Amino acid sequence: MMQLISKLPNVGTTIFTRMSQLAAEAGALNLSQGFPDFDSPAALIEAAVKHLRAGHNQYAPMAGLPRLREQVALKVAGLYGRGVNADTEVTIVPGATEAIFCAVQALIRSGDEAIVLDPCYDSYEPAVELAGGRCIHVPLALPAFTVDWQRLADAITPRTRLIFINSPHNPSGALLGRADLDQLAALIRDRDIYLISDEVYEHLVFDGVQHASVLAHEELYQRSFVVSSFGKTYHVTGWKTGYVVAPPVLTAELRKVHQFVTFVAVTPLQHALADFMADHPEHIAQLPAFYQAKRDLFCDQLRGSRFSFTPTPGTYFQLADYSAIRSDLDDVAMAEWLTREQGVAAIPVSVFYQSPPPGMRLVRFCFAKREETLLQAGEKLSAI
Ligand code: PMP
Ligand code: GLN
């Protein structure tokens, strides 16, 4: 009898899939998995239809359509003041998740260590393990999910090859500022350590704060893969299209892996995104205000409830503490109870940790939703 020994024995179906499924079964408002319940811009959809009809349905160049890479380079120059070469530093990928996976495979060798800051996005660790590496988990400091620089420094060893950062941060919404990036640069300056900077929520930063991108940090950029997702920026998470910006040497290694994982991203969607970026620069400029209004509406609703919270500074996620409601339930049980019994699905925060802080009573709500959905959710949450 053959017996397959799992390479990922601790991995099951992701919490996002499980909660969305439970929400559907229970007929609950789905504020769990992060995706909009509203349409993407009509002009973007029209552009996709146009390119599908125009016969743009065969393989794109492996690194992505030159015209879309050009648009990314223009955006990077305009927003972060960095001139990047669209041919050697920008790669279009089928989603940020694929990019992260490829970057990890390009960097991590057997026995290497990668540092993640918990709570962290669920795809990082399996990617490191499949490459034969090991994740070292450093918790962010509560209550504001800030980096504990001493703990991070203590976690670095001669085997450390990679550090993941994610700002704006999923699930907490916390932001890294320029001073944080300077601290990080000082910490790894004389070491052979690379960065994956997961900036998929780069445009979802509120209250007039500017996103501190690694793309604007000369020293860190030289050792970084900066990853973003058109899915978040253009309300098309199902398009699974993103990009990576990295110095030429790193880009070359990333592409070696990318070409054998998926080879390319989807052609007509790349054309549509290139058209839309060129024709509608205002979309990105308006995004912070667009999502801030949703955050404010959702927080106004929550104020009438027994949840306690601090309005999130970034992303489309709001954390809420439910200790005043059901402190007897852990957060996984609470998320299920909210979904089944109260009709609002949420994501438990402990699943983003290797060792969740004892007694943590936090759930995550996604407010990338129509006003009507947020009002209905507010009504249900306030009634608990
Ligand atoms: N990183 C983080 C922090 C995310 O929240 C997401 C969204 N699912 C991703 C990466 C992946 O993005 P994509 O859907 O483009 O793969
Ligand atoms: N990033 C999304 C979230 O945090 C989910 C993406 C996924 O389902 N893999 O909700």
Tab-separated table of C-alpha atoms and ligand atoms in Angstrom:
chain	number	residue	atom	x	y	z
A	1	MET	CA	0.000	0.000	0.000
A	2	MET	CA	1.353	3.404	-0.916
A	3	GLN	CA	1.009	6.070	1.693
A	4	LEU	CA	1.412	9.709	0.752
A	5	ILE	CA	3.141	11.661	3.475
A	6	SER	CA	1.836	15.211	3.274
A	7	LYS	CA	4.368	17.969	2.695
A	8	LEU	CA	1.938	20.325	4.436
A	9	PRO	CA	0.521	18.225	7.272
A	10	ASN	CA	-0.809	21.222	9.166
A	11	VAL	CA	-2.616	22.863	6.278
A	12	GLY	CA	-6.346	22.462	5.709
A	13	THR	CA	-8.846	24.493	3.685
A	14	THR	CA	-8.242	28.202	4.299
A	15	ILE	CA	-10.377	30.099	6.782
A	16	PHE	CA	-11.517	32.429	3.969
A	17	THR	CA	-12.989	29.565	1.961
A	18	ARG	CA	-14.537	27.994	5.051
A	19	MET	CA	-16.183	31.187	6.299
A	20	SER	CA	-17.498	32.195	2.865
A	21	GLN	CA	-19.001	28.723	2.520
A	22	LEU	CA	-20.574	28.896	5.960
A	23	ALA	CA	-21.949	32.373	5.185
A	24	ALA	CA	-23.589	31.015	2.036
A	25	GLU	CA	-25.062	28.011	3.870
A	26	ALA	CA	-26.370	30.172	6.698
A	27	GLY	CA	-27.623	32.940	4.390
A	28	ALA	CA	-25.501	35.412	6.377
A	29	LEU	CA	-24.137	38.751	5.185
A	30	ASN	CA	-20.603	37.856	4.172
A	31	LEU	CA	-18.190	40.244	5.864
A	32	SER	CA	-15.598	37.480	6.207
A	33	GLN	CA	-13.429	36.866	3.116
A	34	GLY	CA	-12.026	40.097	1.692
A	35	PHE	CA	-13.791	41.006	-1.559
A	36	PRO	CA	-16.180	43.743	-2.692
A	37	ASP	CA	-19.891	43.015	-3.104
A	38	PHE	CA	-20.144	45.887	-5.607
A	39	ASP	CA	-19.211	46.077	-9.265
A	40	SER	CA	-15.861	47.033	-10.663
A	41	PRO	CA	-15.801	50.211	-12.812
A	42	ALA	CA	-17.970	49.815	-15.929
A	43	ALA	CA	-15.169	51.088	-18.183
A	44	LEU	CA	-12.880	48.317	-16.932
A	45	ILE	CA	-15.451	45.633	-17.719
A	46	GLU	CA	-16.099	47.185	-21.135
A	47	ALA	CA	-12.382	47.145	-21.821
A	48	ALA	CA	-12.165	43.445	-20.900
A	49	VAL	CA	-15.099	42.613	-23.197
A	50	LYS	CA	-13.528	44.667	-25.972
A	51	HIS	CA	-10.230	42.797	-25.746
A	52	LEU	CA	-11.901	39.393	-25.506
A	53	ARG	CA	-13.818	40.233	-28.681
A	54	ALA	CA	-10.745	41.669	-30.374
A	55	GLY	CA	-9.072	38.274	-30.217
A	56	HIS	CA	-6.563	39.037	-27.477
A	57	ASN	CA	-6.921	35.518	-26.190
A	58	GLN	CA	-3.500	33.906	-26.620
A	59	TYR	CA	-0.441	33.870	-24.361
A	60	ALA	CA	0.952	37.217	-23.344
A	61	PRO	CA	4.733	37.625	-23.029
A	62	MET	CA	5.971	35.738	-19.958
A	63	ALA	CA	6.785	38.872	-17.945
A	64	GLY	CA	3.446	40.497	-18.779
A	65	LEU	CA	2.162	42.791	-21.525
A	66	PRO	CA	4.683	45.588	-22.099
A	67	ARG	CA	1.893	48.190	-22.123
A	68	LEU	CA	0.673	47.130	-18.686
A	69	ARG	CA	4.215	47.002	-17.307
A	70	GLU	CA	4.659	50.551	-18.625
A	71	GLN	CA	1.553	51.678	-16.760
A	72	VAL	CA	2.874	50.130	-13.556
A	73	ALA	CA	6.222	51.865	-14.047
A	74	LEU	CA	4.436	55.203	-14.576
A	75	LYS	CA	2.422	54.686	-11.420
A	76	VAL	CA	5.488	53.789	-9.376
A	77	ALA	CA	7.272	56.907	-10.623
A	78	GLY	CA	4.266	59.145	-9.959
A	79	LEU	CA	3.402	57.837	-6.510
A	80	TYR	CA	6.706	56.765	-5.034
A	81	GLY	CA	9.249	58.747	-7.044
A	82	ARG	CA	11.096	55.693	-8.278
A	83	GLY	CA	12.023	55.274	-11.914
A	84	VAL	CA	11.777	51.550	-12.601
A	85	ASN	CA	12.569	49.836	-15.871
A	86	ALA	CA	9.371	48.206	-17.127
A	87	ASP	CA	11.363	45.492	-18.912
A	88	THR	CA	13.695	44.442	-16.137
A	89	GLU	CA	11.939	45.416	-12.900
A	90	VAL	CA	8.189	44.898	-13.419
A	91	THR	CA	6.492	41.501	-13.781
A	92	ILE	CA	2.757	40.947	-14.215
A	93	VAL	CA	1.547	37.897	-12.332
A	94	PRO	CA	-1.697	35.957	-11.873
A	95	GLY	CA	-2.315	37.355	-8.392
A	96	ALA	CA	-0.180	38.509	-5.496
A	97	THR	CA	-0.364	35.025	-3.996
A	98	GLU	CA	1.443	33.550	-7.006
A	99	ALA	CA	4.036	36.306	-6.853
A	100	ILE	CA	4.725	35.655	-3.178
A	101	PHE	CA	5.035	31.930	-3.845
A	102	CYS	CA	7.461	32.489	-6.720
A	103	ALA	CA	9.562	34.994	-4.800
A	104	VAL	CA	9.853	32.560	-1.900
A	105	GLN	CA	10.880	29.686	-4.184
A	106	ALA	CA	13.482	31.962	-5.771
A	107	LEU	CA	14.984	32.874	-2.394
A	108	ILE	CA	14.587	30.075	0.110
A	109	ARG	CA	16.831	27.023	0.208
A	110	SER	CA	16.604	24.010	2.450
A	111	GLY	CA	17.260	25.019	6.045
A	112	ASP	CA	16.774	28.768	5.493
A	113	GLU	CA	14.656	30.788	7.871
A	114	ALA	CA	12.029	33.350	6.924
A	115	ILE	CA	10.647	35.731	9.523
A	116	VAL	CA	6.935	36.502	9.540
A	117	LEU	CA	5.241	39.022	11.786
A	118	ASP	CA	2.136	37.455	13.346
A	119	PRO	CA	-0.727	37.813	12.683
A	120	CYS	CA	0.185	37.228	9.039
A	121	TYR	CA	-1.399	36.276	5.757
A	122	ASP	CA	-1.922	32.552	5.421
A	123	SER	CA	0.011	31.898	2.208
A	124	TYR	CA	3.461	32.895	3.493
A	125	GLU	CA	4.297	29.897	5.634
A	126	PRO	CA	3.259	27.093	3.238
A	127	ALA	CA	5.328	28.762	0.510
A	128	VAL	CA	8.384	28.771	2.782
A	129	GLU	CA	7.825	25.172	3.877
A	130	LEU	CA	7.450	23.905	0.320
A	131	ALA	CA	10.807	25.517	-0.453
A	132	GLY	CA	12.368	23.561	2.416
A	133	GLY	CA	12.615	26.539	4.749
A	134	ARG	CA	11.180	27.319	8.138
A	135	CYS	CA	9.137	30.302	9.332
A	136	ILE	CA	10.130	32.087	12.513
A	137	HIS	CA	7.082	33.828	13.936
A	138	VAL	CA	7.536	37.174	15.657
A	139	PRO	CA	4.327	38.603	17.109
A	140	LEU	CA	3.375	42.211	16.468
A	141	ALA	CA	2.873	44.155	19.687
A	142	LEU	CA	-0.678	44.754	20.889
A	143	PRO	CA	-2.855	46.773	20.968
A	144	ALA	CA	-1.865	48.545	17.734
A	145	PHE	CA	-0.006	45.678	15.982
A	146	THR	CA	3.288	47.529	15.902
A	147	VAL	CA	6.669	45.936	15.227
A	148	ASP	CA	8.625	45.047	18.359
A	149	TRP	CA	12.075	45.835	16.966
A	150	GLN	CA	13.936	44.098	19.760
A	151	ARG	CA	12.013	40.878	19.224
A	152	LEU	CA	12.605	41.101	15.507
A	153	ALA	CA	16.333	41.691	16.054
A	154	ASP	CA	16.447	38.726	18.442
A	155	ALA	CA	14.815	36.466	15.841
A	156	ILE	CA	17.504	37.068	13.231
A	157	THR	CA	20.088	34.274	12.906
A	158	PRO	CA	22.789	33.432	10.345
A	159	ARG	CA	20.127	31.296	8.628
A	160	THR	CA	17.678	34.183	8.146
A	161	ARG	CA	17.232	34.702	4.423
A	162	LEU	CA	13.937	36.556	4.196
A	163	ILE	CA	11.608	38.850	6.137
A	164	PHE	CA	7.990	39.385	5.136
A	165	ILE	CA	6.386	42.748	5.750
A	166	ASN	CA	2.795	43.693	4.958
A	167	SER	CA	1.582	47.277	5.109
A	168	PRO	CA	-1.279	48.146	5.176
A	169	HIS	CA	-1.602	45.016	7.244
A	170	ASN	CA	-4.115	42.205	6.914
A	171	PRO	CA	-5.907	41.593	9.278
A	172	SER	CA	-5.225	44.589	11.558
A	173	GLY	CA	-5.023	47.492	9.090
A	174	ALA	CA	-1.843	48.701	10.837
A	175	LEU	CA	0.595	50.754	8.789
A	176	LEU	CA	4.367	50.818	8.714
A	177	GLY	CA	5.706	54.376	8.551
A	178	ARG	CA	8.894	55.674	7.013
A	179	ALA	CA	10.609	55.452	10.413
A	180	ASP	CA	9.736	51.739	10.592
A	181	LEU	CA	11.311	51.158	7.189
A	182	ASP	CA	14.439	53.005	8.365
A	183	GLN	CA	14.598	50.777	11.462
A	184	LEU	CA	14.265	47.693	9.307
A	185	ALA	CA	16.978	48.909	6.943
A	186	ALA	CA	19.352	49.452	9.865
A	187	LEU	CA	18.581	45.984	11.219
A	188	ILE	CA	19.411	44.082	8.032
A	189	ARG	CA	22.005	46.469	6.550
A	190	ASP	CA	25.042	44.221	6.726
A	191	ARG	CA	23.211	40.954	6.375
A	192	ASP	CA	22.278	38.695	3.504
A	193	ILE	CA	18.535	39.115	4.094
A	194	TYR	CA	15.856	39.864	1.480
A	195	LEU	CA	12.365	41.284	1.846
A	196	ILE	CA	8.973	40.486	0.448
A	197	SER	CA	6.923	43.617	0.914
A	198	ASP	CA	3.260	42.711	0.532
A	199	GLU	CA	1.625	46.006	-0.411
A	200	VAL	CA	-1.617	44.733	-1.923
A	201	TYR	CA	-3.574	47.334	0.073
A	202	GLU	CA	-1.233	50.200	-0.911
A	203	HIS	CA	-4.121	52.494	-1.918
A	204	LEU	CA	-6.286	51.771	1.111
A	205	VAL	CA	-4.749	54.195	3.605
A	206	PHE	CA	-7.001	56.638	5.422
A	207	ASP	CA	-7.133	59.923	7.313
A	208	GLY	CA	-4.747	61.712	4.953
A	209	VAL	CA	-1.797	59.429	5.736
A	210	GLN	CA	0.523	58.532	2.843
A	211	HIS	CA	1.448	54.908	2.267
A	212	ALA	CA	5.129	54.329	3.079
A	213	SER	CA	6.126	52.019	0.244
A	214	VAL	CA	9.380	50.112	0.072
A	215	LEU	CA	9.443	51.467	-3.491
A	216	ALA	CA	10.148	54.889	-2.001
A	217	HIS	CA	12.983	53.544	0.170
A	218	GLU	CA	16.183	53.293	-1.856
A	219	GLU	CA	18.104	51.069	0.515
A	220	LEU	CA	15.339	48.549	1.182
A	221	TYR	CA	14.220	48.423	-2.440
A	222	GLN	CA	17.589	47.030	-3.489
A	223	ARG	CA	16.809	43.789	-1.630
A	224	SER	CA	13.033	43.622	-2.045
A	225	PHE	CA	10.211	42.105	-3.996
A	226	VAL	CA	7.331	44.598	-3.776
A	227	VAL	CA	4.021	42.888	-4.485
A	228	SER	CA	0.681	44.486	-5.357
A	229	SER	CA	-2.699	43.276	-6.586
A	230	PHE	CA	-4.974	44.793	-9.232
A	231	GLY	CA	-7.710	42.777	-7.556
A	232	LYS	CA	-7.815	45.082	-4.539
A	233	THR	CA	-7.193	48.301	-6.425
A	234	TYR	CA	-9.812	47.839	-9.160
A	235	HIS	CA	-12.439	45.826	-7.230
A	236	VAL	CA	-11.724	42.666	-9.257
A	237	THR	CA	-10.376	40.109	-6.788
A	238	GLY	CA	-11.628	37.329	-9.080
A	239	TRP	CA	-9.363	38.503	-11.884
A	240	LYS	CA	-6.356	37.272	-9.923
A	241	THR	CA	-3.951	39.699	-11.542
A	242	GLY	CA	-1.135	41.521	-9.789
A	243	TYR	CA	2.431	42.645	-10.224
A	244	VAL	CA	5.860	42.531	-8.642
A	245	VAL	CA	8.437	45.302	-8.754
A	246	ALA	CA	11.982	44.242	-7.875
A	247	PRO	CA	15.541	45.138	-8.909
A	248	PRO	CA	16.703	43.421	-12.136
A	249	VAL	CA	18.686	40.629	-10.462
A	250	LEU	CA	15.757	39.675	-8.235
A	251	THR	CA	13.247	40.051	-11.074
A	252	ALA	CA	15.300	37.659	-13.225
A	253	GLU	CA	15.193	35.004	-10.482
A	254	LEU	CA	11.469	35.554	-9.849
A	255	ARG	CA	10.704	35.079	-13.542
A	256	LYS	CA	12.637	31.794	-13.655
A	257	VAL	CA	10.121	30.410	-11.161
A	258	HIS	CA	7.047	32.256	-12.455
A	259	GLN	CA	7.490	30.827	-15.964
A	260	PHE	CA	7.167	27.293	-14.592
A	261	VAL	CA	4.405	27.945	-12.072
A	262	THR	CA	1.879	29.624	-14.362
A	263	PHE	CA	4.072	31.013	-17.171
A	264	VAL	CA	1.876	34.097	-17.675
A	265	ALA	CA	-1.082	36.076	-16.385
A	266	VAL	CA	-4.356	36.246	-18.342
A	267	THR	CA	-3.987	38.249	-21.575
A	268	PRO	CA	-7.315	40.094	-22.109
A	269	LEU	CA	-7.397	41.191	-18.479
A	270	GLN	CA	-3.932	42.672	-18.779
A	271	HIS	CA	-5.065	44.666	-21.823
A	272	ALA	CA	-8.140	45.874	-19.972
A	273	LEU	CA	-6.112	46.970	-16.949
A	274	ALA	CA	-3.605	48.787	-19.160
A	275	ASP	CA	-6.442	50.692	-20.883
A	276	PHE	CA	-8.124	51.555	-17.620
A	277	MET	CA	-4.946	52.697	-15.881
A	278	ALA	CA	-4.129	54.974	-18.817
A	279	ASP	CA	-7.653	56.392	-19.155
A	280	HIS	CA	-8.660	56.648	-15.492
A	281	PRO	CA	-5.813	57.838	-13.283
A	282	GLU	CA	-8.437	59.368	-11.012
A	283	HIS	CA	-9.518	55.890	-9.849
A	284	ILE	CA	-6.455	55.443	-7.665
A	285	ALA	CA	-6.574	59.027	-6.427
A	286	GLN	CA	-10.166	58.563	-5.274
A	287	LEU	CA	-9.703	55.160	-3.669
A	288	PRO	CA	-8.681	56.282	-0.158
A	289	ALA	CA	-11.755	58.534	0.163
A	290	PHE	CA	-13.988	55.860	-1.349
A	291	TYR	CA	-12.966	53.261	1.227
A	292	GLN	CA	-12.647	55.720	4.087
A	293	ALA	CA	-16.342	56.547	3.638
A	294	LYS	CA	-17.132	52.831	3.917
A	295	ARG	CA	-14.943	52.469	6.983
A	296	ASP	CA	-16.645	55.449	8.607
A	297	LEU	CA	-20.110	54.173	7.799
A	298	PHE	CA	-19.302	50.732	9.206
A	299	CYS	CA	-17.684	52.193	12.339
A	300	ASP	CA	-20.708	54.465	12.884
A	301	GLN	CA	-22.840	51.340	12.792
A	302	LEU	CA	-20.554	49.466	15.196
A	303	ARG	CA	-20.660	52.355	17.671
A	304	GLY	CA	-24.229	51.353	18.406
A	305	SER	CA	-23.104	47.831	19.334
A	306	ARG	CA	-21.269	46.190	22.234
A	307	PHE	CA	-18.182	45.556	20.113
A	308	SER	CA	-15.187	47.722	20.935
A	309	PHE	CA	-12.766	48.866	18.248
A	310	THR	CA	-10.404	51.540	16.969
A	311	PRO	CA	-11.190	52.662	13.410
A	312	THR	CA	-8.711	50.968	11.095
A	313	PRO	CA	-5.992	53.163	9.534
A	314	GLY	CA	-5.798	51.058	6.352
A	315	THR	CA	-7.044	48.030	4.299
A	316	TYR	CA	-10.722	47.186	3.984
A	317	PHE	CA	-10.780	45.283	7.254
A	318	GLN	CA	-12.017	46.381	10.668
A	319	LEU	CA	-11.083	44.455	13.798
A	320	ALA	CA	-13.593	44.356	16.639
A	321	ASP	CA	-13.242	43.084	20.198
A	322	TYR	CA	-16.252	41.075	21.338
A	323	SER	CA	-15.311	40.434	24.985
A	324	ALA	CA	-18.331	42.385	26.192
A	325	ILE	CA	-20.617	40.101	24.182
A	326	ARG	CA	-19.438	36.470	24.351
A	327	SER	CA	-16.135	36.272	26.196
A	328	ASP	CA	-16.914	32.582	26.762
A	329	LEU	CA	-16.309	31.864	23.057
A	330	ASP	CA	-12.922	31.714	21.386
A	331	ASP	CA	-12.758	33.681	18.148
A	332	VAL	CA	-13.295	30.713	15.820
A	333	ALA	CA	-16.431	29.763	17.739
A	334	MET	CA	-17.464	33.434	17.817
A	335	ALA	CA	-17.084	33.814	14.036
A	336	GLU	CA	-19.226	30.711	13.541
A	337	TRP	CA	-21.808	31.899	16.065
A	338	LEU	CA	-21.986	35.320	14.419
A	339	THR	CA	-22.473	33.677	11.035
A	340	ARG	CA	-24.989	31.021	12.037
A	341	GLU	CA	-26.949	32.763	14.759
A	342	GLN	CA	-26.582	36.486	14.020
A	343	GLY	CA	-26.404	36.493	10.216
A	344	VAL	CA	-23.074	38.292	9.817
A	345	ALA	CA	-19.956	36.337	8.826
A	346	ALA	CA	-16.539	37.402	10.132
A	347	ILE	CA	-13.003	36.028	10.234
A	348	PRO	CA	-11.352	34.980	13.508
A	349	VAL	CA	-7.968	36.640	14.065
A	350	SER	CA	-6.243	33.756	15.881
A	351	VAL	CA	-5.912	31.789	12.641
A	352	PHE	CA	-3.341	34.342	11.429
A	353	TYR	CA	-1.049	33.354	14.336
A	354	GLN	CA	1.262	30.475	15.157
A	355	SER	CA	0.535	31.093	18.870
A	356	PRO	CA	-2.373	33.491	19.353
A	357	PRO	CA	-2.132	35.722	22.432
A	358	PRO	CA	-4.104	33.976	25.180
A	359	GLY	CA	-7.581	35.398	25.637
A	360	MET	CA	-7.593	37.344	22.371
A	361	ARG	CA	-11.190	38.144	21.503
A	362	LEU	CA	-10.991	39.735	18.066
A	363	VAL	CA	-12.845	39.160	14.828
A	364	ARG	CA	-12.259	40.817	11.451
A	365	PHE	CA	-15.026	42.338	9.350
A	366	CYS	CA	-14.545	43.282	5.677
A	367	PHE	CA	-16.221	46.604	4.828
A	368	ALA	CA	-15.639	46.447	1.054
A	369	LYS	CA	-19.411	46.319	0.743
A	370	ARG	CA	-22.331	48.346	-0.586
A	371	GLU	CA	-23.827	50.896	1.786
A	372	GLU	CA	-26.947	48.762	2.021
A	373	THR	CA	-24.922	45.702	3.130
A	374	LEU	CA	-23.044	47.741	5.740
A	375	LEU	CA	-26.291	49.183	7.126
A	376	GLN	CA	-27.888	45.747	7.356
A	377	ALA	CA	-24.774	44.346	9.036
A	378	GLY	CA	-24.724	47.269	11.449
A	379	GLU	CA	-28.321	46.628	12.388
A	380	LYS	CA	-27.659	42.958	13.094
A	381	LEU	CA	-24.434	43.596	15.014
A	382	SER	CA	-26.051	46.313	17.123
A	383	ALA	CA	-28.861	44.007	18.106
A	384	ILE	CA	-26.509	41.476	19.759
B	1	PMP	N1	-1.562	39.429	0.552
B	1	PMP	C1	-2.520	39.849	1.383
B	1	PMP	C2	-2.133	40.491	2.675
B	1	PMP	C3	-3.856	39.708	1.047
B	1	PMP	O1	-4.812	40.103	1.888
B	1	PMP	C4	-4.181	39.153	-0.195
B	1	PMP	C5	-5.618	39.092	-0.590
B	1	PMP	N2	-6.207	37.966	-0.678
B	1	PMP	C6	-3.154	38.694	-1.027
B	1	PMP	C7	-1.857	38.854	-0.623
B	1	PMP	C8	-3.402	38.004	-2.329
B	1	PMP	O2	-3.847	38.789	-3.375
B	1	PMP	P1	-4.258	38.140	-4.770
B	1	PMP	O3	-5.721	37.874	-4.705
B	1	PMP	O4	-3.886	39.147	-5.801
B	1	PMP	O5	-3.494	36.866	-4.929
B	2	GLN	N1	-7.026	38.174	1.297
B	2	GLN	C1	-8.393	37.842	1.479
B	2	GLN	C2	-8.740	37.990	2.941
B	2	GLN	O1	-7.885	38.230	3.761
B	2	GLN	C3	-8.774	36.461	1.053
B	2	GLN	C4	-8.056	35.821	-0.058
B	2	GLN	C5	-8.302	34.364	-0.082
B	2	GLN	O2	-9.415	33.917	0.107
B	2	GLN	N2	-7.274	33.634	-0.276
B	2	GLN	O3	-9.890	37.868	3.265
